[in-house]
């Protein structure tokens, strides 16, 4: 039977399970993240912020970070904005996991946080210049509805910044090493630190089942956003997409 959002019970349960999983690993999330990523994500995040600021080339901006988790991307928006003399008029973090938001509130006491899913944002239409979602889109079961929400909330010419893990498509030695690491080492290390092996087995499988960067670009276009920046890092392990809301 389908609910009012057109989801069947199995899909709804899956989304609930994903959110519950993040509640469960929230307290160890930052430590695990730093260990398994070896800090490499910091540069990817900074570059995403810089590119978005460069595209908009404006002094005052309103930003919402969706699937904000423990708030890392919000801290980068603040820090890069300060370095580039961009005034961030408002910065909101949105996530459906209370556990993740509890950690975020401790890290960013002045932050504004809301509990919500990406497909149903508690934000006014045409109210944000930037929407970011870092390593969150894979977890959103209703992706199309979420992309439509991002379009609704963005101002004309506003940009959507997506950072996401992607499946390496090159056959280089480095690429194969990265794949081996993600599939075999990372779930063990993540599982040991968080004591939740299921959550860190979910990570490589969710990357495998996620669409390609090109597929995502096509979905964005179908929702009225055209890609301005498409980059991959570390043998395609992580991708950055910046898409602009068309007038
Ligand atoms: C891998 S974490 C990323 C957190 C943070 N953005 C970062 O870069 O560290 C994924 C986040 O997606 C959130 N999430 C799961 N399902 C979601 C949904 N349907 N809508 C929005 N966020 C969701 C989780 O609660 C979790 O905080």
mmCIF file of C-alpha atoms and ligand atoms in Angstrom:
data_model
loop_
_atom_site.group_PDB
_atom_site.id
_atom_site.type_symbol
_atom_site.label_atom_id
_atom_site.label_comp_id
_atom_site.label_asym_id
_atom_site.label_seq_id
_atom_site.Cartn_x
_atom_site.Cartn_y
_atom_site.Cartn_z
ATOM 1 C CA UNK A 1 0.000 0.000 0.000
ATOM 2 C CA UNK A 2 1.292 3.483 -0.838
ATOM 3 C CA UNK A 3 1.335 6.407 1.569
ATOM 4 C CA UNK A 4 0.540 10.015 0.627
ATOM 5 C CA UNK A 5 4.048 10.599 -0.727
ATOM 6 C CA UNK A 6 3.657 7.710 -3.188
ATOM 7 C CA UNK A 7 6.045 5.445 -1.306
ATOM 8 C CA UNK A 8 5.372 1.821 -0.561
ATOM 9 C CA UNK A 9 5.926 0.497 2.968
ATOM 10 C CA UNK A 10 9.280 -1.089 2.113
ATOM 11 C CA UNK A 11 10.756 2.180 0.817
ATOM 12 C CA UNK A 12 9.431 4.172 3.802
ATOM 13 C CA UNK A 13 10.963 1.663 6.184
ATOM 14 C CA UNK A 14 14.270 1.854 4.365
ATOM 15 C CA UNK A 15 14.420 5.642 4.809
ATOM 16 C CA UNK A 16 13.513 5.293 8.495
ATOM 17 C CA UNK A 17 16.220 2.680 8.921
ATOM 18 C CA UNK A 18 18.827 4.944 7.331
ATOM 19 C CA UNK A 19 17.925 7.833 9.633
ATOM 20 C CA UNK A 20 17.930 5.536 12.665
ATOM 21 C CA UNK A 21 21.374 4.264 11.649
ATOM 22 C CA UNK A 22 22.733 7.820 11.706
ATOM 23 C CA UNK A 23 21.148 8.378 15.137
ATOM 24 C CA UNK A 24 23.032 5.306 16.276
ATOM 25 C CA UNK A 25 26.493 6.338 14.994
ATOM 26 C CA UNK A 26 26.146 10.080 15.682
ATOM 27 C CA UNK A 27 28.403 10.227 18.765
ATOM 28 C CA UNK A 28 31.351 8.573 16.989
ATOM 29 C CA UNK A 29 30.602 9.995 13.505
ATOM 30 C CA UNK A 30 33.225 12.786 13.509
ATOM 31 C CA UNK A 31 36.033 10.609 14.889
ATOM 32 C CA UNK A 32 35.272 7.798 12.448
ATOM 33 C CA UNK A 33 35.047 10.261 9.577
ATOM 34 C CA UNK A 34 38.446 11.804 10.333
ATOM 35 C CA UNK A 35 40.080 8.371 10.595
ATOM 36 C CA UNK A 36 38.559 6.729 7.499
ATOM 37 C CA UNK A 37 38.853 9.794 5.263
ATOM 38 C CA UNK A 38 42.312 10.673 6.647
ATOM 39 C CA UNK A 39 41.199 14.319 6.474
ATOM 40 C CA UNK A 40 41.161 14.277 2.673
ATOM 41 C CA UNK A 41 37.518 15.480 2.577
ATOM 42 C CA UNK A 42 38.502 18.833 4.074
ATOM 43 C CA UNK A 43 40.002 20.024 0.777
ATOM 44 C CA UNK A 44 36.995 18.776 -1.211
ATOM 45 C CA UNK A 45 34.648 20.726 1.075
ATOM 46 C CA UNK A 46 36.733 23.908 0.934
ATOM 47 C CA UNK A 47 36.913 23.787 -2.841
ATOM 48 C CA UNK A 48 33.133 23.330 -3.070
ATOM 49 C CA UNK A 49 32.585 26.476 -0.967
ATOM 50 C CA UNK A 50 35.130 28.506 -2.939
ATOM 51 C CA UNK A 51 33.621 27.498 -6.297
ATOM 52 C CA UNK A 52 30.099 28.427 -5.175
ATOM 53 C CA UNK A 53 31.239 31.823 -3.866
ATOM 54 C CA UNK A 54 33.158 32.402 -7.105
ATOM 55 C CA UNK A 55 30.084 31.634 -9.242
ATOM 56 C CA UNK A 56 27.743 33.853 -7.260
ATOM 57 C CA UNK A 57 30.340 36.619 -6.795
ATOM 58 C CA UNK A 58 28.162 38.392 -4.232
ATOM 59 C CA UNK A 59 28.902 39.820 -0.803
ATOM 60 C CA UNK A 60 25.763 38.728 1.068
ATOM 61 C CA UNK A 61 24.336 35.241 0.882
ATOM 62 C CA UNK A 62 21.712 33.020 2.481
ATOM 63 C CA UNK A 63 22.741 29.367 2.748
ATOM 64 C CA UNK A 64 21.031 26.123 3.788
ATOM 65 C CA UNK A 65 22.995 22.921 4.324
ATOM 66 C CA UNK A 66 20.774 19.875 3.850
ATOM 67 C CA UNK A 67 21.650 16.534 5.485
ATOM 68 C CA UNK A 68 23.955 18.706 7.593
ATOM 69 C CA UNK A 69 24.737 15.853 9.990
ATOM 70 C CA UNK A 70 27.174 17.001 12.657
ATOM 71 C CA UNK A 71 27.666 20.349 10.900
ATOM 72 C CA UNK A 72 31.052 19.993 9.140
ATOM 73 C CA UNK A 73 29.927 21.618 5.899
ATOM 74 C CA UNK A 74 28.382 24.533 7.826
ATOM 75 C CA UNK A 75 31.726 25.171 9.521
ATOM 76 C CA UNK A 76 33.387 25.247 6.104
ATOM 77 C CA UNK A 77 30.829 27.725 4.733
ATOM 78 C CA UNK A 78 31.572 29.984 7.715
ATOM 79 C CA UNK A 79 35.342 29.652 7.502
ATOM 80 C CA UNK A 80 35.713 30.024 3.717
ATOM 81 C CA UNK A 81 33.155 32.861 3.731
ATOM 82 C CA UNK A 82 35.206 34.693 6.355
ATOM 83 C CA UNK A 83 38.440 34.203 4.402
ATOM 84 C CA UNK A 84 36.834 35.523 1.205
ATOM 85 C CA UNK A 85 34.996 38.377 2.970
ATOM 86 C CA UNK A 86 31.581 37.000 2.053
ATOM 87 C CA UNK A 87 28.867 37.952 4.517
ATOM 88 C CA UNK A 88 26.689 34.952 5.273
ATOM 89 C CA UNK A 89 23.348 36.503 6.224
ATOM 90 C CA UNK A 90 21.819 33.194 7.277
ATOM 91 C CA UNK A 91 23.085 29.641 7.550
ATOM 92 C CA UNK A 92 20.647 26.873 8.408
ATOM 93 C CA UNK A 93 21.374 23.191 8.928
ATOM 94 C CA UNK A 94 18.684 20.628 8.177
ATOM 95 C CA UNK A 95 18.753 16.906 8.941
ATOM 96 C CA UNK A 96 16.186 14.275 9.960
ATOM 97 C CA UNK A 97 18.492 12.641 12.532
ATOM 98 C CA UNK A 98 18.103 14.091 16.028
ATOM 99 C CA UNK A 99 21.297 12.314 17.074
ATOM 100 C CA UNK A 100 23.381 13.960 14.350
ATOM 101 C CA UNK A 101 21.816 17.362 15.095
ATOM 102 C CA UNK A 102 22.624 16.995 18.795
ATOM 103 C CA UNK A 103 26.321 16.748 17.873
ATOM 104 C CA UNK A 104 25.991 19.670 15.447
ATOM 105 C CA UNK A 105 24.422 21.886 18.121
ATOM 106 C CA UNK A 106 27.358 21.198 20.448
ATOM 107 C CA UNK A 107 29.872 22.094 17.718
ATOM 108 C CA UNK A 108 27.996 25.172 16.454
ATOM 109 C CA UNK A 109 26.071 26.644 19.416
ATOM 110 C CA UNK A 110 25.064 29.705 17.367
ATOM 111 C CA UNK A 111 23.751 27.539 14.472
ATOM 112 C CA UNK A 112 20.133 27.312 13.364
ATOM 113 C CA UNK A 113 19.025 23.707 12.948
ATOM 114 C CA UNK A 114 15.795 22.105 11.806
ATOM 115 C CA UNK A 115 14.740 18.460 11.861
ATOM 116 C CA UNK A 116 13.478 17.568 8.383
ATOM 117 C CA UNK A 117 14.078 15.429 5.335
ATOM 118 C CA UNK A 118 15.372 16.778 2.032
ATOM 119 C CA UNK A 119 12.126 16.029 0.220
ATOM 120 C CA UNK A 120 10.074 18.257 2.520
ATOM 121 C CA UNK A 121 12.074 21.298 3.563
ATOM 122 C CA UNK A 122 10.764 23.753 6.163
ATOM 123 C CA UNK A 123 12.094 26.650 4.074
ATOM 124 C CA UNK A 124 10.343 29.374 2.094
ATOM 125 C CA UNK A 125 10.340 29.282 -1.694
ATOM 126 C CA UNK A 126 13.063 31.368 -3.397
ATOM 127 C CA UNK A 127 14.752 32.124 -0.061
ATOM 128 C CA UNK A 128 18.321 30.767 -0.448
ATOM 129 C CA UNK A 129 21.291 31.623 -2.668
ATOM 130 C CA UNK A 130 23.094 28.372 -1.909
ATOM 131 C CA UNK A 131 21.841 24.922 -0.962
ATOM 132 C CA UNK A 132 24.491 22.349 -0.147
ATOM 133 C CA UNK A 133 24.246 18.641 0.462
ATOM 134 C CA UNK A 134 27.517 16.907 1.338
ATOM 135 C CA UNK A 135 27.581 13.120 1.289
ATOM 136 C CA UNK A 136 23.856 13.160 2.004
ATOM 137 C CA UNK A 137 22.047 12.661 -1.303
ATOM 138 C CA UNK A 138 22.823 8.913 -1.404
ATOM 139 C CA UNK A 139 20.741 8.539 1.735
ATOM 140 C CA UNK A 140 17.665 10.289 0.386
ATOM 141 C CA UNK A 141 15.229 7.661 -0.883
ATOM 142 C CA UNK A 142 12.966 10.215 -2.570
ATOM 143 C CA UNK A 143 15.739 11.877 -4.571
ATOM 144 C CA UNK A 144 13.567 13.385 -7.295
ATOM 145 C CA UNK A 145 11.275 15.032 -4.738
ATOM 146 C CA UNK A 146 14.361 16.378 -2.934
ATOM 147 C CA UNK A 147 15.807 17.892 -6.119
ATOM 148 C CA UNK A 148 12.453 19.573 -6.764
ATOM 149 C CA UNK A 149 12.518 20.953 -3.216
ATOM 150 C CA UNK A 150 16.023 22.354 -3.755
ATOM 151 C CA UNK A 151 14.768 24.050 -6.935
ATOM 152 C CA UNK A 152 11.781 25.500 -5.085
ATOM 153 C CA UNK A 153 13.868 26.919 -2.227
ATOM 154 C CA UNK A 154 16.661 28.380 -4.374
ATOM 155 C CA UNK A 155 16.437 31.935 -5.647
ATOM 156 C CA UNK A 156 16.726 32.360 -9.425
ATOM 157 C CA UNK A 157 20.423 31.882 -10.320
ATOM 158 C CA UNK A 158 21.011 30.336 -6.897
ATOM 159 C CA UNK A 159 23.248 27.274 -6.802
ATOM 160 C CA UNK A 160 22.965 23.727 -5.531
ATOM 161 C CA UNK A 161 26.281 22.295 -4.298
ATOM 162 C CA UNK A 162 26.488 18.512 -4.179
ATOM 163 C CA UNK A 163 29.435 16.574 -2.801
ATOM 164 C CA UNK A 164 28.981 12.851 -3.107
ATOM 165 C CA UNK A 165 30.940 9.611 -3.225
ATOM 166 C CA UNK A 166 30.947 8.083 -6.652
ATOM 167 C CA UNK A 167 32.128 4.756 -7.976
ATOM 168 C CA UNK A 168 35.649 5.020 -9.422
ATOM 169 C CA UNK A 169 35.423 4.373 -13.170
ATOM 170 C CA UNK A 170 39.080 4.320 -14.070
ATOM 171 C CA UNK A 171 41.179 1.178 -14.068
ATOM 172 C CA UNK A 172 44.266 2.855 -12.625
ATOM 173 C CA UNK A 173 46.143 1.220 -9.766
ATOM 174 C CA UNK A 174 45.215 4.101 -7.465
ATOM 175 C CA UNK A 175 41.540 3.702 -8.370
ATOM 176 C CA UNK A 176 41.640 -0.033 -7.632
ATOM 177 C CA UNK A 177 43.419 0.608 -4.337
ATOM 178 C CA UNK A 178 40.732 3.147 -3.377
ATOM 179 C CA UNK A 179 37.996 0.653 -4.212
ATOM 180 C CA UNK A 180 39.707 -2.048 -2.165
ATOM 181 C CA UNK A 181 40.028 0.377 0.748
ATOM 182 C CA UNK A 182 36.368 1.481 0.561
ATOM 183 C CA UNK A 183 34.987 -2.042 0.290
ATOM 184 C CA UNK A 184 37.304 -3.965 2.604
ATOM 185 C CA UNK A 185 39.154 -1.758 5.093
ATOM 186 C CA UNK A 186 36.772 1.134 5.693
ATOM 187 C CA UNK A 187 33.811 -1.027 6.903
ATOM 188 C CA UNK A 188 36.070 -2.733 9.463
ATOM 189 C CA UNK A 189 37.693 0.462 10.765
ATOM 190 C CA UNK A 190 34.352 2.328 10.811
ATOM 191 C CA UNK A 191 32.648 -0.646 12.458
ATOM 192 C CA UNK A 192 35.303 -0.935 15.158
ATOM 193 C CA UNK A 193 35.198 2.768 16.096
ATOM 194 C CA UNK A 194 31.415 3.120 15.975
ATOM 195 C CA UNK A 195 30.628 -0.441 17.123
ATOM 196 C CA UNK A 196 28.081 -0.478 14.312
ATOM 197 C CA UNK A 197 29.399 -2.699 11.505
ATOM 198 C CA UNK A 198 26.086 -2.587 9.661
ATOM 199 C CA UNK A 199 26.331 1.195 9.216
ATOM 200 C CA UNK A 200 29.806 1.027 7.729
ATOM 201 C CA UNK A 201 28.907 -1.908 5.454
ATOM 202 C CA UNK A 202 26.041 0.265 4.217
ATOM 203 C CA UNK A 203 28.505 2.965 3.092
ATOM 204 C CA UNK A 204 30.180 1.051 0.183
ATOM 205 C CA UNK A 205 26.904 -0.585 -0.836
ATOM 206 C CA UNK A 206 25.115 2.779 -0.954
ATOM 207 C CA UNK A 207 27.934 4.163 -3.133
ATOM 208 C CA UNK A 208 27.623 1.170 -5.476
ATOM 209 C CA UNK A 209 23.885 1.595 -5.858
ATOM 210 C CA UNK A 210 24.033 5.383 -6.337
ATOM 211 C CA UNK A 211 23.664 6.842 -9.827
ATOM 212 C CA UNK A 212 26.642 8.063 -11.840
ATOM 213 C CA UNK A 213 27.719 11.694 -11.920
ATOM 214 C CA UNK A 214 26.375 11.957 -15.478
ATOM 215 C CA UNK A 215 23.043 10.444 -14.398
ATOM 216 C CA UNK A 216 22.776 12.970 -11.603
ATOM 217 C CA UNK A 217 23.483 15.831 -14.008
ATOM 218 C CA UNK A 218 20.572 14.618 -16.170
ATOM 219 C CA UNK A 219 18.257 14.502 -13.120
ATOM 220 C CA UNK A 220 19.289 18.033 -12.141
ATOM 221 C CA UNK A 221 18.562 19.300 -15.629
ATOM 222 C CA UNK A 222 15.144 17.651 -15.575
ATOM 223 C CA UNK A 223 14.456 19.587 -12.350
ATOM 224 C CA UNK A 224 15.487 22.948 -13.880
ATOM 225 C CA UNK A 225 19.095 23.162 -12.718
ATOM 226 C CA UNK A 226 22.023 23.194 -15.139
ATOM 227 C CA UNK A 227 25.447 21.977 -14.097
ATOM 228 C CA UNK A 228 28.196 24.594 -14.046
ATOM 229 C CA UNK A 229 30.889 22.613 -12.232
ATOM 230 C CA UNK A 230 31.462 18.856 -12.391
ATOM 231 C CA UNK A 231 34.687 17.594 -10.862
ATOM 232 C CA UNK A 232 35.954 14.349 -9.452
ATOM 233 C CA UNK A 233 38.605 13.896 -6.805
ATOM 234 C CA UNK A 234 40.937 11.074 -5.838
ATOM 235 C CA UNK A 235 40.377 8.754 -8.809
ATOM 236 C CA UNK A 236 36.666 9.620 -8.877
ATOM 237 C CA UNK A 237 36.077 8.638 -5.233
ATOM 238 C CA UNK A 238 34.299 11.920 -4.552
ATOM 239 C CA UNK A 239 32.502 14.213 -6.980
ATOM 240 C CA UNK A 240 31.494 17.845 -6.810
ATOM 241 C CA UNK A 241 28.528 19.114 -8.811
ATOM 242 C CA UNK A 242 27.389 22.719 -8.766
ATOM 243 C CA UNK A 243 24.140 23.355 -10.595
ATOM 244 C CA UNK A 244 22.357 26.669 -11.080
ATOM 245 C CA UNK A 245 18.631 27.299 -10.930
ATOM 246 C CA UNK A 246 17.665 28.507 -14.362
ATOM 247 C CA UNK A 247 15.514 31.611 -14.711
HETATM 248 C C1 LIG B 1 27.068 10.753 5.624
HETATM 249 S S1 LIG B 1 26.123 11.872 6.591
HETATM 250 C C2 LIG B 1 26.726 13.418 5.994
HETATM 251 C C3 LIG B 1 26.653 14.487 7.028
HETATM 252 C C4 LIG B 1 27.295 15.832 6.646
HETATM 253 N N1 LIG B 1 26.644 16.460 5.538
HETATM 254 C C5 LIG B 1 28.772 15.697 6.368
HETATM 255 O O1 LIG B 1 29.195 16.136 5.315
HETATM 256 O O2 LIG B 1 29.486 15.158 7.226
HETATM 257 C C6 LIG B 1 24.525 11.746 5.838
HETATM 258 C C7 LIG B 1 23.438 12.536 6.524
HETATM 259 O O3 LIG B 1 22.241 12.417 5.729
HETATM 260 C C8 LIG B 1 21.143 12.464 6.623
HETATM 261 N N2 LIG B 1 19.936 11.959 5.946
HETATM 262 C C9 LIG B 1 19.500 10.684 5.847
HETATM 263 N N3 LIG B 1 18.346 10.648 5.174
HETATM 264 C C10 LIG B 1 18.035 11.916 4.833
HETATM 265 C C11 LIG B 1 16.941 12.535 4.152
HETATM 266 N N4 LIG B 1 15.941 11.813 3.654
HETATM 267 N N5 LIG B 1 16.941 13.873 4.004
HETATM 268 C C12 LIG B 1 17.971 14.618 4.496
HETATM 269 N N6 LIG B 1 19.022 14.089 5.155
HETATM 270 C C13 LIG B 1 19.052 12.765 5.321
HETATM 271 C C14 LIG B 1 21.612 11.624 7.789
HETATM 272 O O4 LIG B 1 20.853 11.827 8.946
HETATM 273 C C15 LIG B 1 23.066 12.053 7.913
HETATM 274 O O5 LIG B 1 23.218 13.087 8.842
#
